[in-house]
Amino acid sequence: MTATTAFDLAGLTALPAQTWGAIRLVPLVREEPITDLRLEGRLYGDDIAAVALDRRTAYFSYIPHGFVATWTKDGGPAAAYGTRLRREGERQPVPPCAPLRFHRRMARRTDKNRLRFLPMHLALEGYLALHFGGPALVWEEWSHQAVGRGLSPRAEQAYAGAEVAGLGDALRAFEIHPGQCGVLVYAADALAAAFVVPHPDDYRALHPSLLHDLYGELVYHYAMLYGPVPDFRARIRDSAVSSLAGLRAEAARQRTEWADFHRSTMADGLLDASYDVQRVHRMGPFALSRFLPPFHRRTEQHIGETITHEDGRLAYLKTFRLSEHQVRRGHLLTRLAAADWNLKAAADGLGITPAQLALRIESAGFGPLLRQDVLDHYRAAARRGG
């Protein structure tokens, strides 16, 4: 099932941020934890993983960890099993070849009320599958590869959290607040990722997993190239405080102002957008879904996955910020599909010539979709026009 919707962080409150170099972490605390859904982590190691999506399609990536969701039908409390860790030296020596780990599906039941899913890769596979089948109509411009294989193989690049400068130090040094069920990660004050879980105990167990997650090119470069971000300090007016009660009231006002500023300014690119949401799995009263953005160019765009309760509560959230190049590819594929892959119609919709569109397709990495003689013709036409 697919729907278009927006989501918010209702029930979650943003506490004052903590900064380390270019990294800013904004803790999210729940007013009331969700007790009938719990998450645990599974560590898979550093082997390259292959996920069988169906009989003809496979997804290959670095997948160091997975999550297991446990829920109850009657709404009673559920206990998490905890994160599995290996002791140093416990693994067998690695053979002189690239090991490969196999998974069956992105989300798969392991028991009646337990679901194993691969965090973030569920969302990335949805992005890679965007119009994966290629041209729906066999126009003369498209190559045999485009018609027969579509966009296979489709590849994207990301960075592990351990490679993002300062993130490991920030996660190790920063305080985990009582009731904290999530965090928003910023690099040079650009929103890099959002991570939300149902229960504070789940967050404490999964907090280090942010180093295993994948981050986009923009996040990696912002963290590496930008200097320390400024700290937002609370300023309490001396004239407004004449007692301890007045001091508490001023502190509460500052917290409220910060939470409102964070929601309306810092996180608005994520929360004010509408998304195409696809439900992946029903889990009792909960639903595991992934979402894609509208692919508006030159704006902040995120993909991700959620677990929501049937009453609308957000139990789990993980997001990945796309780079501008990734947004352009998604935008291009969306416009081509909207024009039924008719090159001239898509070019007219974009306000450019078919030759310019063909060169955009090539620069986006989709050049093999066009017949070579057609692409050469459009190159020559672009040179003449230039």
PDB file of C-alpha atoms in Angstrom, residues 25-281:
ATOM      1  CA  LEU A  25      23.279  16.109  18.461  1.00  0.00           C
ATOM      2  CA  VAL A  26      19.746  17.055  19.518  1.00  0.00           C
ATOM      3  CA  PRO A  27      18.289  14.571  22.065  1.00  0.00           C
ATOM      4  CA  LEU A  28      14.617  13.586  21.749  1.00  0.00           C
ATOM      5  CA  VAL A  29      12.752  12.441  24.861  1.00  0.00           C
ATOM      6  CA  ARG A  30       9.336  10.808  25.013  1.00  0.00           C
ATOM      7  CA  GLU A  31       6.648  12.033  27.345  1.00  0.00           C
ATOM      8  CA  GLU A  32       5.439   8.418  27.572  1.00  0.00           C
ATOM      9  CA  PRO A  33       7.544   5.471  26.285  1.00  0.00           C
ATOM     10  CA  ILE A  34       5.980   2.875  23.989  1.00  0.00           C
ATOM     11  CA  THR A  35       6.121  -0.399  25.915  1.00  0.00           C
ATOM     12  CA  ASP A  36       4.340  -2.858  23.580  1.00  0.00           C
ATOM     13  CA  LEU A  37       7.020  -2.590  20.869  1.00  0.00           C
ATOM     14  CA  ARG A  38      10.709  -3.109  21.574  1.00  0.00           C
ATOM     15  CA  LEU A  39      13.810  -3.117  19.371  1.00  0.00           C
ATOM     16  CA  GLU A  40      17.022  -5.079  19.743  1.00  0.00           C
ATOM     17  CA  GLY A  41      20.191  -5.063  17.653  1.00  0.00           C
ATOM     18  CA  ARG A  42      21.996  -7.847  15.846  1.00  0.00           C
ATOM     19  CA  LEU A  43      25.622  -7.448  14.811  1.00  0.00           C
ATOM     20  CA  TYR A  44      26.576  -9.142  11.540  1.00  0.00           C
ATOM     21  CA  GLY A  45      30.224  -8.104  11.223  1.00  0.00           C
ATOM     22  CA  ASP A  46      32.037  -6.483   8.313  1.00  0.00           C
ATOM     23  CA  ASP A  47      31.248  -9.009   5.583  1.00  0.00           C
ATOM     24  CA  ILE A  48      29.634  -7.828   2.366  1.00  0.00           C
ATOM     25  CA  ALA A  49      25.968  -8.836   2.469  1.00  0.00           C
ATOM     26  CA  ALA A  50      23.572  -9.993  -0.251  1.00  0.00           C
ATOM     27  CA  VAL A  51      19.826  -9.716   0.262  1.00  0.00           C
ATOM     28  CA  ALA A  52      17.512 -11.760  -1.964  1.00  0.00           C
ATOM     29  CA  LEU A  53      14.607  -9.429  -2.796  1.00  0.00           C
ATOM     30  CA  ASP A  54      12.954 -11.876  -5.186  1.00  0.00           C
ATOM     31  CA  ARG A  55      14.024 -14.661  -7.540  1.00  0.00           C
ATOM     32  CA  ARG A  56      15.622 -12.226 -10.017  1.00  0.00           C
ATOM     33  CA  THR A  57      16.765  -9.293  -7.892  1.00  0.00           C
ATOM     34  CA  ALA A  58      19.413  -9.010  -5.176  1.00  0.00           C
ATOM     35  CA  TYR A  59      20.708  -6.109  -3.090  1.00  0.00           C
ATOM     36  CA  PHE A  60      24.423  -5.972  -2.199  1.00  0.00           C
ATOM     37  CA  SER A  61      25.812  -3.676   0.469  1.00  0.00           C
ATOM     38  CA  TYR A  62      27.814  -3.323   3.662  1.00  0.00           C
ATOM     39  CA  ILE A  63      25.240  -4.345   6.306  1.00  0.00           C
ATOM     40  CA  PRO A  64      26.954  -4.537   9.708  1.00  0.00           C
ATOM     41  CA  HIS A  65      23.802  -4.763  11.819  1.00  0.00           C
ATOM     42  CA  GLY A  66      20.080  -5.427  11.840  1.00  0.00           C
ATOM     43  CA  PHE A  67      17.137  -4.712  14.154  1.00  0.00           C
ATOM     44  CA  VAL A  68      14.591  -7.139  15.568  1.00  0.00           C
ATOM     45  CA  ALA A  69      11.173  -5.741  16.531  1.00  0.00           C
ATOM     46  CA  THR A  70       9.135  -7.539  19.193  1.00  0.00           C
ATOM     47  CA  TRP A  71       5.526  -6.551  19.867  1.00  0.00           C
ATOM     48  CA  THR A  72       2.506  -7.727  21.835  1.00  0.00           C
ATOM     49  CA  LYS A  73      -1.057  -8.027  20.575  1.00  0.00           C
ATOM     50  CA  ASP A  74      -2.739  -7.002  23.831  1.00  0.00           C
ATOM     51  CA  GLY A  75      -0.688  -3.836  24.324  1.00  0.00           C
ATOM     52  CA  GLY A  76       1.176  -5.270  27.313  1.00  0.00           C
ATOM     53  CA  PRO A  77       4.878  -4.583  27.911  1.00  0.00           C
ATOM     54  CA  ALA A  78       7.447  -6.309  25.694  1.00  0.00           C
ATOM     55  CA  ALA A  79      11.050  -6.964  26.687  1.00  0.00           C
ATOM     56  CA  ALA A  80      13.998  -6.511  24.343  1.00  0.00           C
ATOM     57  CA  TYR A  81      16.619  -9.246  24.229  1.00  0.00           C
ATOM     58  CA  GLY A  82      19.504  -6.748  24.093  1.00  0.00           C
ATOM     59  CA  THR A  83      22.305  -6.187  21.611  1.00  0.00           C
ATOM     60  CA  ARG A  84      24.463  -9.162  20.725  1.00  0.00           C
ATOM     61  CA  LEU A  85      28.204  -8.513  21.003  1.00  0.00           C
ATOM     62  CA  ARG A  86      31.186 -10.626  20.031  1.00  0.00           C
ATOM     63  CA  ARG A  87      34.250 -10.816  22.216  1.00  0.00           C
ATOM     64  CA  GLU A  88      37.541  -9.778  20.682  1.00  0.00           C
ATOM     65  CA  GLY A  89      39.179 -12.726  18.957  1.00  0.00           C
ATOM     66  CA  GLU A  90      35.995 -14.804  18.919  1.00  0.00           C
ATOM     67  CA  ARG A  91      35.661 -14.820  15.120  1.00  0.00           C
ATOM     68  CA  GLN A  92      37.423 -17.403  13.015  1.00  0.00           C
ATOM     69  CA  PRO A  93      40.326 -16.190  10.823  1.00  0.00           C
ATOM     70  CA  VAL A  94      39.109 -14.616   7.604  1.00  0.00           C
ATOM     71  CA  PRO A  95      39.928 -16.723   4.511  1.00  0.00           C
ATOM     72  CA  PRO A  96      41.912 -15.099   1.661  1.00  0.00           C
ATOM     73  CA  CYS A  97      38.772 -14.041  -0.230  1.00  0.00           C
ATOM     74  CA  ALA A  98      35.874 -11.640   0.262  1.00  0.00           C
ATOM     75  CA  PRO A  99      33.335 -13.289   2.597  1.00  0.00           C
ATOM     76  CA  LEU A 100      29.653 -12.864   1.785  1.00  0.00           C
ATOM     77  CA  ARG A 101      26.670 -12.951   4.132  1.00  0.00           C
ATOM     78  CA  PHE A 102      23.231 -13.835   2.766  1.00  0.00           C
ATOM     79  CA  HIS A 103      19.893 -12.501   4.022  1.00  0.00           C
ATOM     80  CA  ARG A 104      16.384 -13.422   2.994  1.00  0.00           C
ATOM     81  CA  ARG A 105      14.413 -10.219   2.327  1.00  0.00           C
ATOM     82  CA  MET A 106      14.803  -6.809   3.916  1.00  0.00           C
ATOM     83  CA  ALA A 107      12.109  -7.585   6.506  1.00  0.00           C
ATOM     84  CA  ARG A 108      11.346 -11.151   7.584  1.00  0.00           C
ATOM     85  CA  ARG A 109       9.463 -12.701  10.467  1.00  0.00           C
ATOM     86  CA  THR A 110      11.610 -14.788  12.820  1.00  0.00           C
ATOM     87  CA  ASP A 111       8.752 -15.708  15.129  1.00  0.00           C
ATOM     88  CA  LYS A 112       5.052 -15.019  15.563  1.00  0.00           C
ATOM     89  CA  ASN A 113       5.612 -11.602  17.156  1.00  0.00           C
ATOM     90  CA  ARG A 114       9.184 -10.883  16.026  1.00  0.00           C
ATOM     91  CA  LEU A 115      10.379  -9.237  12.811  1.00  0.00           C
ATOM     92  CA  ARG A 116      13.998  -8.909  11.657  1.00  0.00           C
ATOM     93  CA  PHE A 117      14.683  -5.981   9.340  1.00  0.00           C
ATOM     94  CA  LEU A 118      17.779  -4.258   7.998  1.00  0.00           C
ATOM     95  CA  PRO A 119      17.722  -0.626   9.174  1.00  0.00           C
ATOM     96  CA  MET A 120      18.327   2.042   6.526  1.00  0.00           C
ATOM     97  CA  HIS A 121      18.852  -0.557   3.806  1.00  0.00           C
ATOM     98  CA  LEU A 122      15.081  -0.969   3.694  1.00  0.00           C
ATOM     99  CA  ALA A 123      14.883   2.713   2.686  1.00  0.00           C
ATOM    100  CA  LEU A 124      17.921   2.650   0.381  1.00  0.00           C
ATOM    101  CA  GLU A 125      16.545  -0.344  -1.499  1.00  0.00           C
ATOM    102  CA  GLY A 126      13.334   1.626  -2.042  1.00  0.00           C
ATOM    103  CA  TYR A 127      15.356   4.498  -3.524  1.00  0.00           C
ATOM    104  CA  LEU A 128      17.406   2.169  -5.743  1.00  0.00           C
ATOM    105  CA  ALA A 129      14.203   0.501  -6.940  1.00  0.00           C
ATOM    106  CA  LEU A 130      12.750   3.852  -8.079  1.00  0.00           C
ATOM    107  CA  HIS A 131      11.492   3.137 -11.633  1.00  0.00           C
ATOM    108  CA  PHE A 132      13.971   0.254 -11.666  1.00  0.00           C
ATOM    109  CA  GLY A 133      12.178  -1.482 -14.547  1.00  0.00           C
ATOM    110  CA  GLY A 134      13.180   1.256 -16.994  1.00  0.00           C
ATOM    111  CA  PRO A 135      11.069   2.489 -19.931  1.00  0.00           C
ATOM    112  CA  ALA A 136       7.447   1.400 -19.741  1.00  0.00           C
ATOM    113  CA  LEU A 137       7.091   2.018 -23.500  1.00  0.00           C
ATOM    114  CA  VAL A 138       9.680   0.971 -26.084  1.00  0.00           C
ATOM    115  CA  TRP A 139      10.533   4.360 -27.612  1.00  0.00           C
ATOM    116  CA  GLU A 140      13.192   4.275 -30.311  1.00  0.00           C
ATOM    117  CA  GLU A 141      15.738   6.257 -28.262  1.00  0.00           C
ATOM    118  CA  TRP A 142      16.189   3.608 -25.566  1.00  0.00           C
ATOM    119  CA  SER A 143      18.837   0.880 -25.823  1.00  0.00           C
ATOM    120  CA  HIS A 144      18.253  -2.870 -25.681  1.00  0.00           C
ATOM    121  CA  GLN A 145      19.738  -2.788 -22.176  1.00  0.00           C
ATOM    122  CA  ALA A 146      17.155  -0.213 -21.055  1.00  0.00           C
ATOM    123  CA  VAL A 147      14.274  -2.278 -22.430  1.00  0.00           C
ATOM    124  CA  GLY A 148      15.564  -5.678 -21.331  1.00  0.00           C
ATOM    125  CA  ARG A 149      17.248  -4.910 -17.989  1.00  0.00           C
ATOM    126  CA  GLY A 150      16.003  -1.497 -16.929  1.00  0.00           C
ATOM    127  CA  LEU A 151      18.313   0.220 -14.435  1.00  0.00           C
ATOM    128  CA  SER A 152      20.067  -2.997 -13.423  1.00  0.00           C
ATOM    129  CA  PRO A 153      22.613  -2.775 -11.930  1.00  0.00           C
ATOM    130  CA  ARG A 154      21.841   0.373  -9.908  1.00  0.00           C
ATOM    131  CA  ALA A 155      24.429   1.611  -7.414  1.00  0.00           C
ATOM    132  CA  GLU A 156      24.814   4.455  -4.913  1.00  0.00           C
ATOM    133  CA  GLN A 157      27.633   5.459  -2.571  1.00  0.00           C
ATOM    134  CA  ALA A 158      27.417   6.155   1.159  1.00  0.00           C
ATOM    135  CA  TYR A 159      29.784   6.481   4.115  1.00  0.00           C
ATOM    136  CA  ALA A 160      29.741   4.497   7.359  1.00  0.00           C
ATOM    137  CA  GLY A 161      29.229   6.567  10.484  1.00  0.00           C
ATOM    138  CA  ALA A 162      32.725   5.659  11.700  1.00  0.00           C
ATOM    139  CA  GLU A 163      34.091   7.657   8.716  1.00  0.00           C
ATOM    140  CA  VAL A 164      32.162  10.847   9.590  1.00  0.00           C
ATOM    141  CA  ALA A 165      34.632  13.139  11.370  1.00  0.00           C
ATOM    142  CA  GLY A 166      33.716  13.745  15.008  1.00  0.00           C
ATOM    143  CA  LEU A 167      30.639  11.513  15.128  1.00  0.00           C
ATOM    144  CA  GLY A 168      32.308   8.738  17.124  1.00  0.00           C
ATOM    145  CA  ASP A 169      33.699  11.212  19.673  1.00  0.00           C
ATOM    146  CA  ALA A 170      30.333  12.942  19.973  1.00  0.00           C
ATOM    147  CA  LEU A 171      28.429   9.703  20.579  1.00  0.00           C
ATOM    148  CA  ARG A 172      30.965   8.576  23.156  1.00  0.00           C
ATOM    149  CA  ALA A 173      31.158  11.858  25.080  1.00  0.00           C
ATOM    150  CA  PHE A 174      27.604  13.179  25.011  1.00  0.00           C
ATOM    151  CA  GLU A 175      25.094  12.615  27.765  1.00  0.00           C
ATOM    152  CA  ILE A 176      22.116  10.281  27.283  1.00  0.00           C
ATOM    153  CA  HIS A 177      19.137  11.906  29.024  1.00  0.00           C
ATOM    154  CA  PRO A 178      16.548  10.107  31.164  1.00  0.00           C
ATOM    155  CA  GLY A 179      13.637   9.238  28.890  1.00  0.00           C
ATOM    156  CA  GLN A 180      15.689   9.777  25.704  1.00  0.00           C
ATOM    157  CA  CYS A 181      14.233   7.785  22.810  1.00  0.00           C
ATOM    158  CA  GLY A 182      15.954   9.407  19.858  1.00  0.00           C
ATOM    159  CA  VAL A 183      18.417  11.879  18.428  1.00  0.00           C
ATOM    160  CA  LEU A 184      18.787  14.155  15.435  1.00  0.00           C
ATOM    161  CA  VAL A 185      22.313  14.327  14.028  1.00  0.00           C
ATOM    162  CA  TYR A 186      23.525  17.530  12.349  1.00  0.00           C
ATOM    163  CA  ALA A 187      26.786  18.124  10.453  1.00  0.00           C
ATOM    164  CA  ALA A 188      27.626  21.834  10.131  1.00  0.00           C
ATOM    165  CA  ASP A 189      23.960  22.367  11.127  1.00  0.00           C
ATOM    166  CA  ALA A 190      22.696  20.417   8.091  1.00  0.00           C
ATOM    167  CA  LEU A 191      20.341  17.669   9.247  1.00  0.00           C
ATOM    168  CA  ALA A 192      22.177  14.413   8.568  1.00  0.00           C
ATOM    169  CA  ALA A 193      19.905  11.784  10.135  1.00  0.00           C
ATOM    170  CA  ALA A 194      17.029  11.224  12.536  1.00  0.00           C
ATOM    171  CA  PHE A 195      16.854   8.169  14.777  1.00  0.00           C
ATOM    172  CA  VAL A 196      13.872   7.360  17.030  1.00  0.00           C
ATOM    173  CA  VAL A 197      13.055   4.166  18.977  1.00  0.00           C
ATOM    174  CA  PRO A 198      10.077   3.189  21.154  1.00  0.00           C
ATOM    175  CA  HIS A 199      11.681   2.962  24.610  1.00  0.00           C
ATOM    176  CA  PRO A 200      14.595   4.613  26.490  1.00  0.00           C
ATOM    177  CA  ASP A 201      16.169   1.196  27.192  1.00  0.00           C
ATOM    178  CA  ASP A 202      16.171   0.486  23.440  1.00  0.00           C
ATOM    179  CA  TYR A 203      17.911   3.793  22.784  1.00  0.00           C
ATOM    180  CA  ARG A 204      20.639   3.114  25.341  1.00  0.00           C
ATOM    181  CA  ALA A 205      21.301  -0.280  23.738  1.00  0.00           C
ATOM    182  CA  LEU A 206      21.211   1.049  20.155  1.00  0.00           C
ATOM    183  CA  HIS A 207      22.920   4.432  20.668  1.00  0.00           C
ATOM    184  CA  PRO A 208      26.298   3.088  19.409  1.00  0.00           C
ATOM    185  CA  SER A 209      24.611   1.697  16.270  1.00  0.00           C
ATOM    186  CA  LEU A 210      24.677   5.213  14.795  1.00  0.00           C
ATOM    187  CA  LEU A 211      28.340   4.539  13.998  1.00  0.00           C
ATOM    188  CA  HIS A 212      27.261   1.529  11.874  1.00  0.00           C
ATOM    189  CA  ASP A 213      24.663   3.516   9.924  1.00  0.00           C
ATOM    190  CA  LEU A 214      25.182   4.962   6.461  1.00  0.00           C
ATOM    191  CA  TYR A 215      25.458   8.707   5.766  1.00  0.00           C
ATOM    192  CA  GLY A 216      25.390  10.667   2.540  1.00  0.00           C
ATOM    193  CA  GLU A 217      28.210  12.403   0.735  1.00  0.00           C
ATOM    194  CA  LEU A 218      27.071  15.866   1.860  1.00  0.00           C
ATOM    195  CA  VAL A 219      27.179  14.833   5.529  1.00  0.00           C
ATOM    196  CA  TYR A 220      30.654  13.330   5.195  1.00  0.00           C
ATOM    197  CA  HIS A 221      32.115  16.456   3.557  1.00  0.00           C
ATOM    198  CA  TYR A 222      30.349  18.916   5.897  1.00  0.00           C
ATOM    199  CA  ALA A 223      31.706  17.124   8.976  1.00  0.00           C
ATOM    200  CA  MET A 224      35.224  17.047   7.522  1.00  0.00           C
ATOM    201  CA  LEU A 225      35.467  20.559   6.050  1.00  0.00           C
ATOM    202  CA  TYR A 226      33.543  22.819   8.438  1.00  0.00           C
ATOM    203  CA  GLY A 227      34.782  24.154  11.759  1.00  0.00           C
ATOM    204  CA  PRO A 228      33.033  23.971  15.139  1.00  0.00           C
ATOM    205  CA  VAL A 229      29.371  24.972  15.102  1.00  0.00           C
ATOM    206  CA  PRO A 230      28.198  27.630  17.572  1.00  0.00           C
ATOM    207  CA  ASP A 231      26.483  26.576  20.771  1.00  0.00           C
ATOM    208  CA  PHE A 232      22.974  27.857  21.472  1.00  0.00           C
ATOM    209  CA  ARG A 233      23.204  29.118  25.041  1.00  0.00           C
ATOM    210  CA  ALA A 234      20.211  29.953  27.210  1.00  0.00           C
ATOM    211  CA  ARG A 235      20.011  33.598  28.308  1.00  0.00           C
ATOM    212  CA  ILE A 236      17.923  34.243  31.394  1.00  0.00           C
ATOM    213  CA  ARG A 237      16.963  37.825  32.120  1.00  0.00           C
ATOM    214  CA  ASP A 238      18.097  38.959  35.555  1.00  0.00           C
ATOM    215  CA  SER A 239      15.092  41.225  35.898  1.00  0.00           C
ATOM    216  CA  ALA A 240      12.722  38.262  35.435  1.00  0.00           C
ATOM    217  CA  VAL A 241      14.177  36.253  38.321  1.00  0.00           C
ATOM    218  CA  SER A 242      13.607  37.118  41.947  1.00  0.00           C
ATOM    219  CA  SER A 243      13.062  33.650  43.369  1.00  0.00           C
ATOM    220  CA  LEU A 244      13.734  29.964  42.726  1.00  0.00           C
ATOM    221  CA  ALA A 245      10.239  29.637  41.259  1.00  0.00           C
ATOM    222  CA  GLY A 246      11.000  32.447  38.829  1.00  0.00           C
ATOM    223  CA  LEU A 247      14.288  30.792  37.869  1.00  0.00           C
ATOM    224  CA  ARG A 248      12.487  27.516  37.148  1.00  0.00           C
ATOM    225  CA  ALA A 249       9.896  29.341  35.047  1.00  0.00           C
ATOM    226  CA  GLU A 250      12.601  31.082  32.994  1.00  0.00           C
ATOM    227  CA  ALA A 251      14.456  27.788  32.449  1.00  0.00           C
ATOM    228  CA  ALA A 252      11.202  26.141  31.288  1.00  0.00           C
ATOM    229  CA  ARG A 253      10.560  29.063  28.932  1.00  0.00           C
ATOM    230  CA  GLN A 254      14.034  28.721  27.414  1.00  0.00           C
ATOM    231  CA  ARG A 255      13.509  24.983  26.878  1.00  0.00           C
ATOM    232  CA  THR A 256      10.172  25.596  25.168  1.00  0.00           C
ATOM    233  CA  GLU A 257      11.641  28.293  22.933  1.00  0.00           C
ATOM    234  CA  TRP A 258      14.512  25.991  21.930  1.00  0.00           C
ATOM    235  CA  ALA A 259      12.135  23.105  21.123  1.00  0.00           C
ATOM    236  CA  ASP A 260       9.947  25.415  19.004  1.00  0.00           C
ATOM    237  CA  PHE A 261      12.973  26.870  17.195  1.00  0.00           C
ATOM    238  CA  HIS A 262      14.346  23.408  16.497  1.00  0.00           C
ATOM    239  CA  ARG A 263      11.020  22.181  15.095  1.00  0.00           C
ATOM    240  CA  SER A 264      10.286  25.248  12.958  1.00  0.00           C
ATOM    241  CA  THR A 265      13.811  26.046  11.727  1.00  0.00           C
ATOM    242  CA  MET A 266      16.438  23.338  12.115  1.00  0.00           C
ATOM    243  CA  ALA A 267      14.262  20.276  11.373  1.00  0.00           C
ATOM    244  CA  ASP A 268      11.718  21.902   9.051  1.00  0.00           C
ATOM    245  CA  GLY A 269      13.301  20.407   5.911  1.00  0.00           C
ATOM    246  CA  LEU A 270      12.484  16.924   7.195  1.00  0.00           C
ATOM    247  CA  LEU A 271       9.176  17.569   8.939  1.00  0.00           C
ATOM    248  CA  ASP A 272       7.502  20.031   6.550  1.00  0.00           C
ATOM    249  CA  ALA A 273       7.784  17.834   3.433  1.00  0.00           C
ATOM    250  CA  SER A 274       5.273  15.315   2.110  1.00  0.00           C
ATOM    251  CA  TYR A 275       6.437  11.783   1.336  1.00  0.00           C
ATOM    252  CA  ASP A 276       5.338   8.771  -0.674  1.00  0.00           C
ATOM    253  CA  VAL A 277       4.982   6.114   2.018  1.00  0.00           C
ATOM    254  CA  GLN A 278       4.950   2.395   1.212  1.00  0.00           C
ATOM    255  CA  ARG A 279       3.898  -0.065   3.897  1.00  0.00           C
ATOM    256  CA  VAL A 280       6.287  -3.032   3.993  1.00  0.00           C
ATOM    257  CA  HIS A 281       4.992  -5.179   6.842  1.00  0.00           C
TER     258      HIS A 281
END
